[in-house]
Amino acid sequence: MQRYSPILSIVLLTVAIFSNCALAAERQNILLIMCDDLNCALGCYDDAMAVSPNIDRLASKGVLFDHAYCQFPLCGPSRNSMLTGLYPDSNGILQNSQIFRQTVPAQPSISQHLRLTSDYWTGRVGKLYHYGVPRSIGTSGSDDPESWEWAVNPAGCDRLIEEPEIFSLTPGQFGGTLSWFASPRHSKEHTDALVADAAINLLKLASSDAERPFFLAVGFYRPHTPYVSPEEFFAKYPTDKIELPSGIQTDREDIPQLALASGHKNQDDMTDDLRRQAIQAYRAAITFVDEQVGRVVSAADELGLADSTTIIFTSDHGYHLGEHGLWQKQSLFEESARVPLIISSPNVRQNEVCHSPVGLIDIAPTVNELCTTANPEVLQGQSLVPMLHDPKELGRGWSLSQVRRGGKNVDRMGYSIRSPDWRYTLWNEGEDGHELYDHRSDAKELTNLANDERYANIVADLRRTLSNAVAEFMPVGGRPVVKPLNDDPNLTESPENKAD
């Protein structure tokens, strides 16, 4: 038997100890902050329309992904895709009334995977999986209990007191239609302020455990409709200063019908005065939630977590405010598919912008690499860590989004691929039209070039890339077909739930 000298044994033991310490030090804490229905109208983006100093400050400490996209512009499918690392076609979640445990029960969520394989402490505050907003505020909604050790469900005055005072285009409904209220109550009484309070308390709890890193997910509810925030935030956006999109009728002439099918009649019939009020309220909600984001990020800094914590800030999808005559989400245009994405992590680039197209699908492998955790057997995104070190990295070079038209019994799918310069969208395999937009000269996607022969080669190339991507991420045998769990009131197919 080979023997080692006592001195060599001590050396080997010391090396092992320091190697383990170094590995533990490399395992990042993860603070995931999500807003609900937030588009890119922020100060740190070029198309800024809202005041967002705290989100802007976070962007200055990390990498802002200028072309990040959701995989499905609706709350439930988008969040399930992001948190499982699977495209909607692969996990089978194509509507709000589904959860991934029904369709791919063996697939771990991001936080569950960290907890089971790397002994992470995991916690959630507010909305991470689908909730019927506002009626599910204060409950667990359609949450996934296996993802968390701790979960907190705050509810503030906007849910418990003020709903009778909220203006709605559809009286009595607040989540699936445009609705708003300038609250006379203090910020600290509102749900998102209570979410921030609970998040700060969980940060203190998690950071006190020296043995385990943490994954804390903080899900704010604003600016999801009803756009409720304190009056002081409304005052920042006088309605007489708000400009409405123009030339909508001409813009819509070359757009396929299915591309415009996310609109609602009560929104089409709004007066210009109501449109300005809705935009005012939406922007006020952004600035209000920005204040709460700032409180959580500041608390992390004050707790000494800056050198050991990666902060990921994003939203489940974008949001229309009248562009193309559309409001809210469920379109494949830039306003609805594009999301803010900021990643601030120790020892990576700061105050940088990455222009490569990426997706929420990429968050799972990114988190695993930052946490030095092996990926589960199947993940369909790419790690963004190379882009955090060099924002000029191209990565995959495209991002894929999809949306379904026609309800539960009709399956007409739209797929859209975003390259650095182009967006190409295909409806029902081309039977219901297609779209091509040149983002070098048409950032608002006002001119559809898909049927212009001069761009036939571009269309052919993008269609080939899109078709290959869809085929790669389609499960064998086609999409899973899963009925909702009708015995759960949070999973019923009410109009409000359909619309998130």
Short mmCIF file of C-alpha atoms in Angstrom, two decimals:
data_model
loop_
_atom_site.label_atom_id
_atom_site.label_comp_id
_atom_site.label_asym_id
_atom_site.label_seq_id
_atom_site.Cartn_x
_atom_site.Cartn_y
_atom_site.Cartn_z
CA MET A 1 0.00 0.00 0.00
CA GLN A 2 1.37 3.41 -0.93
CA ARG A 3 2.06 5.69 2.02
CA TYR A 4 2.23 9.51 2.20
CA SER A 5 4.35 11.49 4.62
CA PRO A 6 2.53 13.53 7.28
CA ILE A 7 3.76 16.74 5.65
CA LEU A 8 2.42 15.68 2.23
CA SER A 9 -0.89 14.69 3.81
CA ILE A 10 -1.20 18.13 5.39
CA VAL A 11 -0.38 19.77 2.06
CA LEU A 12 -2.96 17.67 0.24
CA LEU A 13 -5.59 18.39 2.89
CA THR A 14 -4.87 22.11 2.74
CA VAL A 15 -5.16 22.12 -1.05
CA ALA A 16 -8.49 20.27 -0.81
CA ILE A 17 -9.84 22.69 1.77
CA PHE A 18 -8.85 25.76 -0.23
CA SER A 19 -10.18 24.18 -3.45
CA ASN A 20 -13.55 23.59 -1.80
CA CYS A 21 -13.57 27.11 -0.39
CA ALA A 22 -12.79 28.52 -3.82
CA LEU A 23 -15.61 26.48 -5.36
CA ALA A 24 -18.04 27.67 -2.68
CA ALA A 25 -16.96 31.27 -3.27
CA GLU A 26 -17.68 30.87 -6.99
CA ARG A 27 -21.26 29.78 -6.35
CA GLN A 28 -23.26 32.94 -6.76
CA ASN A 29 -26.34 33.91 -4.84
CA ILE A 30 -29.13 34.69 -7.31
CA LEU A 31 -31.59 37.54 -6.83
CA LEU A 32 -34.18 37.32 -9.62
CA ILE A 33 -36.43 40.38 -9.86
CA MET A 34 -39.41 40.26 -12.21
CA CYS A 35 -41.95 42.88 -13.11
CA ASP A 36 -45.29 42.03 -14.70
CA ASP A 37 -46.20 43.31 -18.19
CA LEU A 38 -43.23 45.68 -18.28
CA ASN A 39 -42.05 46.87 -21.69
CA CYS A 40 -38.76 48.58 -22.50
CA ALA A 41 -40.01 52.15 -21.99
CA LEU A 42 -37.32 52.72 -19.35
CA GLY A 43 -34.68 55.34 -18.88
CA CYS A 44 -31.87 52.90 -19.67
CA TYR A 45 -33.39 52.02 -23.06
CA ASP A 46 -33.37 54.21 -26.14
CA ASP A 47 -37.16 54.35 -26.35
CA ALA A 48 -37.52 55.63 -22.79
CA MET A 49 -40.95 56.94 -21.88
CA ALA A 50 -40.99 56.31 -18.13
CA VAL A 51 -38.83 57.56 -15.26
CA SER A 52 -36.92 54.60 -13.81
CA PRO A 53 -33.82 55.79 -11.93
CA ASN A 54 -33.35 52.62 -9.87
CA ILE A 55 -33.57 50.22 -12.79
CA ASP A 56 -31.25 52.56 -14.70
CA ARG A 57 -28.78 52.43 -11.83
CA LEU A 58 -28.87 48.64 -11.84
CA ALA A 59 -28.15 48.68 -15.59
CA SER A 60 -25.06 50.82 -14.96
CA LYS A 61 -23.74 48.05 -12.70
CA GLY A 62 -24.10 45.26 -15.22
CA VAL A 63 -24.96 44.28 -18.77
CA LEU A 64 -28.18 45.46 -20.39
CA PHE A 65 -29.47 43.13 -23.09
CA ASP A 66 -30.97 45.46 -25.64
CA HIS A 67 -32.63 42.74 -27.71
CA ALA A 68 -34.09 40.26 -25.24
CA TYR A 69 -37.37 38.51 -26.02
CA CYS A 70 -39.96 36.36 -24.31
CA GLN A 71 -40.83 33.00 -25.83
CA PHE A 72 -44.61 33.53 -25.61
CA PRO A 73 -46.16 36.98 -24.97
CA LEU A 74 -48.57 35.82 -22.28
CA CYS A 75 -47.89 35.45 -18.58
CA GLY A 76 -48.33 31.72 -17.94
CA PRO A 77 -46.55 30.32 -20.99
CA SER A 78 -43.73 32.87 -20.74
CA ARG A 79 -43.02 32.27 -17.07
CA ASN A 80 -43.24 28.48 -17.35
CA SER A 81 -40.84 28.59 -20.29
CA MET A 82 -38.33 30.80 -18.49
CA LEU A 83 -38.45 28.87 -15.21
CA THR A 84 -38.16 25.41 -16.84
CA GLY A 85 -35.71 26.38 -19.58
CA LEU A 86 -37.98 24.78 -22.21
CA TYR A 87 -39.78 26.37 -25.15
CA PRO A 88 -43.59 26.44 -24.91
CA ASP A 89 -43.90 23.81 -27.63
CA SER A 90 -41.67 21.52 -25.56
CA ASN A 91 -43.21 22.00 -22.13
CA GLY A 92 -46.77 22.14 -23.49
CA ILE A 93 -47.75 25.35 -21.71
CA LEU A 94 -49.66 27.44 -24.25
CA GLN A 95 -52.25 29.14 -22.04
CA ASN A 96 -52.54 30.65 -18.59
CA SER A 97 -54.52 27.80 -17.05
CA GLN A 98 -51.65 25.33 -17.16
CA ILE A 99 -48.61 24.59 -15.01
CA PHE A 100 -45.59 22.60 -16.11
CA ARG A 101 -46.13 19.86 -13.52
CA GLN A 102 -49.12 18.80 -15.65
CA THR A 103 -47.11 18.41 -18.83
CA VAL A 104 -43.43 17.80 -18.02
CA PRO A 105 -43.44 16.73 -14.35
CA ALA A 106 -39.88 15.38 -14.52
CA GLN A 107 -38.43 18.73 -15.59
CA PRO A 108 -37.04 20.71 -12.63
CA SER A 109 -37.53 24.43 -12.35
CA ILE A 110 -34.44 26.64 -12.04
CA SER A 111 -34.75 27.02 -8.28
CA GLN A 112 -35.72 23.40 -7.65
CA HIS A 113 -32.68 22.23 -9.59
CA LEU A 114 -30.37 24.43 -7.51
CA ARG A 115 -31.98 23.28 -4.29
CA LEU A 116 -31.75 19.57 -5.10
CA THR A 117 -28.34 19.45 -6.75
CA SER A 118 -26.40 22.25 -5.05
CA ASP A 119 -28.15 22.73 -1.69
CA TYR A 120 -29.36 26.25 -2.45
CA TRP A 121 -31.84 27.97 -0.17
CA THR A 122 -34.79 29.00 -2.35
CA GLY A 123 -37.50 31.55 -1.69
CA ARG A 124 -40.21 33.49 -3.49
CA VAL A 125 -42.14 36.67 -2.84
CA GLY A 126 -45.10 37.64 -5.02
CA LYS A 127 -45.74 36.49 -8.59
CA LEU A 128 -43.31 34.12 -10.35
CA TYR A 129 -45.61 31.59 -11.99
CA HIS A 130 -49.03 32.58 -13.29
CA TYR A 131 -51.47 34.51 -11.14
CA GLY A 132 -54.88 35.81 -12.13
CA VAL A 133 -54.13 39.48 -11.41
CA PRO A 134 -55.58 41.04 -9.37
CA ARG A 135 -57.85 38.35 -7.94
CA SER A 136 -55.02 35.96 -7.02
CA ILE A 137 -52.93 38.61 -5.24
CA GLY A 138 -52.43 37.47 -1.66
CA THR A 139 -52.58 33.79 -2.65
CA SER A 140 -50.10 31.35 -4.18
CA GLY A 141 -51.89 31.57 -7.54
CA SER A 142 -50.68 28.83 -9.88
CA ASP A 143 -47.39 28.55 -8.07
CA ASP A 144 -45.06 25.55 -7.99
CA PRO A 145 -44.50 24.62 -4.31
CA GLU A 146 -41.61 22.30 -5.17
CA SER A 147 -39.57 25.28 -6.33
CA TRP A 148 -39.36 27.02 -2.94
CA GLU A 149 -38.59 26.51 0.71
CA TRP A 150 -40.14 29.86 1.61
CA ALA A 151 -43.00 31.66 -0.14
CA VAL A 152 -44.70 34.91 0.82
CA ASN A 153 -47.89 36.28 -0.77
CA PRO A 154 -48.45 39.92 0.22
CA ALA A 155 -51.65 41.83 -0.52
CA GLY A 156 -52.00 45.59 -0.13
CA CYS A 157 -54.63 48.29 -0.38
CA ASP A 158 -54.85 48.00 -4.17
CA ARG A 159 -56.27 44.50 -3.76
CA LEU A 160 -58.00 44.63 -0.39
CA ILE A 161 -59.49 48.14 -0.29
CA GLU A 162 -59.41 50.04 -3.55
CA GLU A 163 -60.91 47.76 -6.20
CA PRO A 164 -64.38 49.37 -6.00
CA GLU A 165 -62.75 52.70 -6.90
CA ILE A 166 -60.81 51.45 -9.95
CA PHE A 167 -61.91 52.70 -13.37
CA SER A 168 -62.21 49.91 -15.95
CA LEU A 169 -63.15 49.84 -19.62
CA THR A 170 -65.11 46.71 -18.71
CA PRO A 171 -66.81 47.52 -15.39
CA GLY A 172 -66.16 44.85 -12.79
CA GLN A 173 -63.08 43.45 -14.56
CA PHE A 174 -59.56 44.64 -13.82
CA GLY A 175 -57.02 42.05 -15.00
CA GLY A 176 -57.95 41.33 -18.60
CA THR A 177 -58.91 44.84 -19.63
CA LEU A 178 -57.46 48.32 -19.26
CA SER A 179 -58.14 49.73 -15.80
CA TRP A 180 -56.45 52.25 -13.54
CA PHE A 181 -56.64 54.27 -10.34
CA ALA A 182 -54.59 57.11 -8.83
CA SER A 183 -54.50 56.03 -5.20
CA PRO A 184 -54.57 58.57 -2.35
CA ARG A 185 -52.82 56.07 -0.10
CA HIS A 186 -49.12 55.96 0.70
CA SER A 187 -46.75 53.72 -1.27
CA LYS A 188 -46.07 51.56 1.77
CA GLU A 189 -49.70 50.35 1.78
CA HIS A 190 -49.57 48.94 -1.76
CA THR A 191 -48.91 45.30 -2.66
CA ASP A 192 -45.61 45.89 -4.43
CA ALA A 193 -44.23 47.83 -1.47
CA LEU A 194 -45.18 44.88 0.73
CA VAL A 195 -43.45 42.57 -1.78
CA ALA A 196 -40.30 44.69 -1.38
CA ASP A 197 -40.63 44.56 2.43
CA ALA A 198 -40.91 40.77 2.40
CA ALA A 199 -38.05 40.42 -0.08
CA ILE A 200 -35.76 42.49 2.16
CA ASN A 201 -36.66 40.32 5.14
CA LEU A 202 -35.94 37.16 3.19
CA LEU A 203 -32.63 38.61 2.00
CA LYS A 204 -31.69 39.10 5.64
CA LEU A 205 -32.75 35.56 6.47
CA ALA A 206 -30.98 33.99 3.51
CA SER A 207 -27.77 35.95 3.96
CA SER A 208 -27.53 34.88 7.59
CA ASP A 209 -26.94 31.26 6.52
CA ALA A 210 -23.21 31.09 5.79
CA GLU A 211 -23.45 27.45 4.70
CA ARG A 212 -25.92 27.80 1.83
CA PRO A 213 -26.09 30.20 -1.11
CA PHE A 214 -29.56 31.43 -2.02
CA PHE A 215 -31.91 31.84 -4.96
CA LEU A 216 -34.50 34.49 -4.11
CA ALA A 217 -37.19 35.34 -6.66
CA VAL A 218 -39.06 38.62 -6.24
CA GLY A 219 -42.17 39.00 -8.38
CA PHE A 220 -43.72 42.47 -8.55
CA TYR A 221 -47.26 42.89 -9.90
CA ARG A 222 -46.96 46.25 -11.59
CA PRO A 223 -47.33 47.59 -14.17
CA HIS A 224 -49.92 44.86 -14.86
CA THR A 225 -53.43 46.24 -15.15
CA PRO A 226 -55.12 47.55 -13.06
CA TYR A 227 -52.51 50.30 -13.14
CA VAL A 228 -52.82 51.32 -9.50
CA SER A 229 -50.18 53.48 -7.87
CA PRO A 230 -50.10 56.52 -5.56
CA GLU A 231 -51.25 59.85 -7.00
CA GLU A 232 -47.75 61.32 -6.82
CA PHE A 233 -46.60 58.98 -9.61
CA PHE A 234 -49.47 59.99 -11.90
CA ALA A 235 -48.44 63.61 -11.45
CA LYS A 236 -45.11 62.87 -13.12
CA TYR A 237 -46.90 62.24 -16.45
CA PRO A 238 -49.35 65.04 -17.36
CA THR A 239 -51.78 63.78 -19.97
CA ASP A 240 -51.36 66.90 -22.12
CA LYS A 241 -47.71 65.89 -22.65
CA ILE A 242 -48.50 62.36 -23.82
CA GLU A 243 -48.26 61.67 -27.55
CA LEU A 244 -50.34 58.92 -29.14
CA PRO A 245 -49.19 56.67 -31.99
CA SER A 246 -50.23 58.06 -35.37
CA GLY A 247 -50.87 56.63 -38.85
CA ILE A 248 -52.32 53.43 -37.41
CA GLN A 249 -54.79 52.71 -40.22
CA THR A 250 -52.10 52.96 -42.89
CA ASP A 251 -49.75 50.90 -40.77
CA ARG A 252 -52.30 48.05 -40.46
CA GLU A 253 -52.94 47.73 -44.19
CA ASP A 254 -50.01 45.39 -44.86
CA ILE A 255 -50.28 43.34 -41.65
CA PRO A 256 -51.84 39.84 -41.66
CA GLN A 257 -55.12 39.53 -39.77
CA LEU A 258 -53.77 37.06 -37.21
CA ALA A 259 -51.00 39.51 -36.30
CA LEU A 260 -53.67 41.97 -35.15
CA ALA A 261 -55.90 39.41 -33.43
CA SER A 262 -54.75 40.31 -29.91
CA GLY A 263 -56.87 43.49 -29.94
CA HIS A 264 -60.11 43.95 -27.99
CA LYS A 265 -63.16 45.92 -29.08
CA ASN A 266 -63.43 47.93 -25.88
CA GLN A 267 -59.86 49.13 -26.44
CA ASP A 268 -60.52 49.98 -30.11
CA ASP A 269 -63.44 52.19 -29.02
CA MET A 270 -61.44 54.30 -26.56
CA THR A 271 -61.34 58.06 -26.95
CA ASP A 272 -57.98 59.80 -27.24
CA ASP A 273 -58.51 61.18 -23.73
CA LEU A 274 -58.91 57.66 -22.32
CA ARG A 275 -55.87 56.48 -24.27
CA ARG A 276 -53.77 59.22 -22.69
CA GLN A 277 -55.10 58.37 -19.23
CA ALA A 278 -54.22 54.70 -19.74
CA ILE A 279 -50.67 55.56 -20.83
CA GLN A 280 -50.29 57.96 -17.92
CA ALA A 281 -51.39 55.26 -15.47
CA TYR A 282 -49.12 52.62 -17.01
CA ARG A 283 -46.08 54.89 -16.79
CA ALA A 284 -46.98 55.88 -13.24
CA ALA A 285 -47.08 52.18 -12.30
CA ILE A 286 -43.61 51.71 -13.81
CA THR A 287 -42.12 54.53 -11.76
CA PHE A 288 -43.83 53.22 -8.63
CA VAL A 289 -42.48 49.69 -9.09
CA ASP A 290 -39.06 51.13 -9.96
CA GLU A 291 -39.01 52.62 -6.47
CA GLN A 292 -39.63 49.15 -5.00
CA VAL A 293 -36.95 47.55 -7.16
CA GLY A 294 -34.52 50.16 -5.85
CA ARG A 295 -35.37 49.32 -2.26
CA VAL A 296 -34.59 45.61 -2.77
CA VAL A 297 -31.34 46.24 -4.65
CA SER A 298 -30.20 48.76 -2.02
CA ALA A 299 -30.94 46.27 0.74
CA ALA A 300 -28.77 43.67 -0.97
CA ASP A 301 -25.92 46.17 -1.09
CA GLU A 302 -26.39 47.16 2.56
CA LEU A 303 -26.29 43.50 3.59
CA GLY A 304 -22.86 43.15 1.99
CA LEU A 305 -24.07 40.86 -0.80
CA ALA A 306 -22.67 42.80 -3.76
CA ASP A 307 -19.60 40.60 -4.15
CA SER A 308 -21.47 37.31 -3.98
CA THR A 309 -24.82 37.96 -5.66
CA THR A 310 -25.96 38.09 -9.26
CA ILE A 311 -29.04 40.25 -9.83
CA ILE A 312 -31.24 39.42 -12.81
CA PHE A 313 -33.97 41.91 -13.68
CA THR A 314 -36.60 41.23 -16.32
CA SER A 315 -40.30 40.98 -17.21
CA ASP A 316 -42.48 38.18 -18.54
CA HIS A 317 -43.19 39.99 -21.84
CA GLY A 318 -43.53 43.44 -23.32
CA TYR A 319 -46.62 45.59 -23.70
CA HIS A 320 -48.48 47.60 -26.33
CA LEU A 321 -49.72 51.13 -25.66
CA GLY A 322 -51.53 51.73 -28.96
CA GLU A 323 -48.79 50.76 -31.44
CA HIS A 324 -50.38 49.16 -34.54
CA GLY A 325 -53.70 49.92 -32.81
CA LEU A 326 -52.96 47.28 -30.15
CA TRP A 327 -52.96 47.37 -26.37
CA GLN A 328 -51.47 44.98 -23.81
CA LYS A 329 -49.76 41.79 -25.06
CA GLN A 330 -50.18 38.58 -27.08
CA SER A 331 -48.72 39.97 -30.30
CA LEU A 332 -45.42 39.11 -31.95
CA PHE A 333 -44.46 42.70 -32.66
CA GLU A 334 -41.40 44.17 -30.99
CA GLU A 335 -43.41 46.04 -28.34
CA SER A 336 -45.01 42.84 -27.06
CA ALA A 337 -42.25 40.26 -27.56
CA ARG A 338 -39.30 42.36 -26.35
CA VAL A 339 -38.48 42.43 -22.64
CA PRO A 340 -36.04 44.36 -20.46
CA LEU A 341 -33.18 42.18 -19.28
CA ILE A 342 -30.35 43.35 -17.02
CA ILE A 343 -27.77 41.09 -15.38
CA SER A 344 -25.45 42.51 -12.76
CA SER A 345 -22.88 40.02 -11.52
CA PRO A 346 -19.54 40.32 -9.69
CA ASN A 347 -16.41 40.17 -11.83
CA VAL A 348 -18.19 40.77 -15.14
CA ARG A 349 -18.56 43.86 -17.31
CA GLN A 350 -20.40 46.93 -16.01
CA ASN A 351 -22.38 49.62 -17.77
CA GLU A 352 -22.34 47.65 -21.01
CA VAL A 353 -24.99 46.92 -23.63
CA CYS A 354 -25.27 43.60 -25.47
CA HIS A 355 -27.11 43.90 -28.78
CA SER A 356 -27.26 40.20 -29.66
CA PRO A 357 -30.78 38.71 -29.69
CA VAL A 358 -31.36 36.57 -26.57
CA GLY A 359 -34.38 35.16 -24.78
CA LEU A 360 -35.83 34.46 -21.37
CA ILE A 361 -35.18 30.82 -22.29
CA ASP A 362 -31.49 31.61 -21.72
CA ILE A 363 -31.84 32.49 -18.04
CA ALA A 364 -31.80 28.89 -16.75
CA PRO A 365 -28.45 27.85 -18.27
CA THR A 366 -27.00 31.25 -17.34
CA VAL A 367 -27.97 30.78 -13.69
CA ASN A 368 -26.56 27.26 -13.63
CA GLU A 369 -23.22 28.40 -15.00
CA LEU A 370 -22.99 31.29 -12.54
CA CYS A 371 -23.80 28.86 -9.74
CA THR A 372 -21.31 26.24 -11.01
CA THR A 373 -24.18 23.77 -11.26
CA ALA A 374 -24.53 21.23 -14.07
CA ASN A 375 -27.58 21.69 -16.28
CA PRO A 376 -30.43 19.20 -16.05
CA GLU A 377 -30.69 16.68 -18.87
CA VAL A 378 -32.68 19.02 -21.11
CA LEU A 379 -32.33 22.79 -21.35
CA GLN A 380 -33.01 24.58 -24.62
CA GLY A 381 -31.45 27.99 -24.07
CA GLN A 382 -27.88 29.23 -24.23
CA SER A 383 -25.79 30.54 -21.36
CA LEU A 384 -25.34 34.32 -21.46
CA VAL A 385 -22.18 34.20 -19.33
CA PRO A 386 -19.89 34.69 -22.37
CA MET A 387 -21.84 37.88 -23.18
CA LEU A 388 -21.45 39.09 -19.61
CA HIS A 389 -17.69 38.95 -20.12
CA ASP A 390 -17.77 40.24 -23.69
CA PRO A 391 -21.02 41.99 -24.75
CA LYS A 392 -19.95 41.74 -28.40
CA GLU A 393 -20.39 37.96 -28.35
CA LEU A 394 -23.10 36.98 -30.84
CA GLY A 395 -24.24 33.77 -29.16
CA ARG A 396 -26.98 31.89 -30.98
CA GLY A 397 -27.70 34.95 -33.11
CA TRP A 398 -31.50 34.83 -32.97
CA SER A 399 -34.42 34.61 -30.58
CA LEU A 400 -37.65 32.68 -31.16
CA SER A 401 -41.11 33.70 -29.93
CA GLN A 402 -44.54 32.22 -30.58
CA VAL A 403 -48.22 32.84 -29.90
CA ARG A 404 -51.39 30.84 -30.47
CA ARG A 405 -54.58 32.06 -32.12
CA GLY A 406 -58.08 30.61 -32.04
CA GLY A 407 -58.60 29.37 -28.48
CA LYS A 408 -58.41 25.88 -27.04
CA ASN A 409 -59.84 23.96 -30.01
CA VAL A 410 -58.14 25.85 -32.84
CA ASP A 411 -54.40 25.66 -33.21
CA ARG A 412 -53.13 28.37 -35.53
CA MET A 413 -49.64 29.24 -34.37
CA GLY A 414 -47.56 32.25 -35.13
CA TYR A 415 -43.77 32.01 -34.86
CA SER A 416 -41.39 34.95 -34.99
CA ILE A 417 -37.62 34.98 -35.22
CA ARG A 418 -35.57 38.03 -34.35
CA SER A 419 -32.06 38.33 -35.81
CA PRO A 420 -29.76 41.31 -35.20
CA ASP A 421 -31.27 43.18 -38.19
CA TRP A 422 -34.59 41.53 -38.99
CA ARG A 423 -37.85 40.22 -37.60
CA TYR A 424 -39.61 37.51 -39.59
CA THR A 425 -43.01 36.19 -38.51
CA LEU A 426 -44.89 33.24 -40.00
CA TRP A 427 -48.60 32.68 -39.35
CA ASN A 428 -50.07 29.17 -39.51
CA GLU A 429 -47.12 27.88 -41.56
CA GLY A 430 -47.64 30.69 -44.04
CA GLU A 431 -51.30 29.98 -44.80
CA ASP A 432 -52.35 33.12 -42.94
CA GLY A 433 -49.52 35.36 -44.06
CA HIS A 434 -46.05 36.40 -43.02
CA GLU A 435 -44.15 39.55 -42.03
CA LEU A 436 -40.64 40.90 -42.52
CA TYR A 437 -39.32 44.06 -40.86
CA ASP A 438 -35.93 45.68 -41.38
CA HIS A 439 -34.82 46.92 -37.96
CA ARG A 440 -31.94 48.87 -39.42
CA SER A 441 -34.40 51.42 -40.79
CA ASP A 442 -37.79 50.45 -39.33
CA ALA A 443 -37.53 49.95 -35.57
CA LYS A 444 -41.30 50.46 -35.14
CA GLU A 445 -42.10 47.69 -37.66
CA LEU A 446 -44.32 49.89 -39.80
CA THR A 447 -43.51 48.45 -43.25
CA ASN A 448 -44.03 44.75 -43.95
CA LEU A 449 -41.49 43.69 -46.61
CA ALA A 450 -42.38 39.99 -46.67
CA ASN A 451 -44.09 40.12 -50.08
CA ASP A 452 -41.52 42.41 -51.70
CA GLU A 453 -39.52 40.36 -54.22
CA ARG A 454 -36.40 42.38 -53.46
CA TYR A 455 -36.27 40.66 -50.06
CA ALA A 456 -37.06 37.12 -51.24
CA ASN A 457 -33.62 35.81 -50.26
CA ILE A 458 -33.86 37.36 -46.79
CA VAL A 459 -37.30 35.78 -46.33
CA ALA A 460 -36.02 32.39 -47.50
CA ASP A 461 -33.03 32.46 -45.14
CA LEU A 462 -35.04 33.56 -42.10
CA ARG A 463 -37.84 31.14 -42.84
CA ARG A 464 -35.32 28.30 -43.01
CA THR A 465 -33.78 29.34 -39.69
CA LEU A 466 -37.22 29.67 -38.09
CA SER A 467 -38.41 26.31 -39.42
CA ASN A 468 -35.28 24.55 -38.17
CA ALA A 469 -35.65 26.15 -34.72
CA VAL A 470 -39.31 25.18 -34.44
CA ALA A 471 -38.55 21.62 -35.52
CA GLU A 472 -35.70 21.34 -33.01
CA PHE A 473 -37.82 22.43 -30.07
CA MET A 474 -41.00 20.54 -30.97
CA PRO A 475 -41.42 17.45 -28.78
CA VAL A 476 -41.61 14.09 -30.50
CA GLY A 477 -45.22 13.38 -31.47
CA GLY A 478 -46.25 17.03 -31.52
CA ARG A 479 -47.33 19.42 -28.79
CA PRO A 480 -48.65 17.99 -25.53
CA VAL A 481 -52.39 18.52 -25.21
CA VAL A 482 -53.34 18.99 -21.56
CA LYS A 483 -56.69 19.97 -20.13
CA PRO A 484 -56.72 22.54 -17.31
CA LEU A 485 -57.32 21.41 -13.74
CA ASN A 486 -60.94 22.51 -13.38
CA ASP A 487 -61.05 21.87 -9.65
CA ASP A 488 -58.56 24.68 -8.98
CA PRO A 489 -60.20 28.13 -9.05
CA ASN A 490 -56.88 29.69 -10.03
CA LEU A 491 -56.76 27.58 -13.20
CA THR A 492 -60.22 28.23 -14.66
CA GLU A 493 -60.63 29.66 -18.12
CA SER A 494 -62.33 32.92 -17.16
CA PRO A 495 -61.87 35.83 -19.57
CA GLU A 496 -59.67 37.52 -16.99
CA ASN A 497 -57.43 34.48 -16.67
CA LYS A 498 -57.13 34.08 -20.43
CA ALA A 499 -55.89 37.64 -20.66
CA ASP A 500 -53.55 37.31 -17.66
#
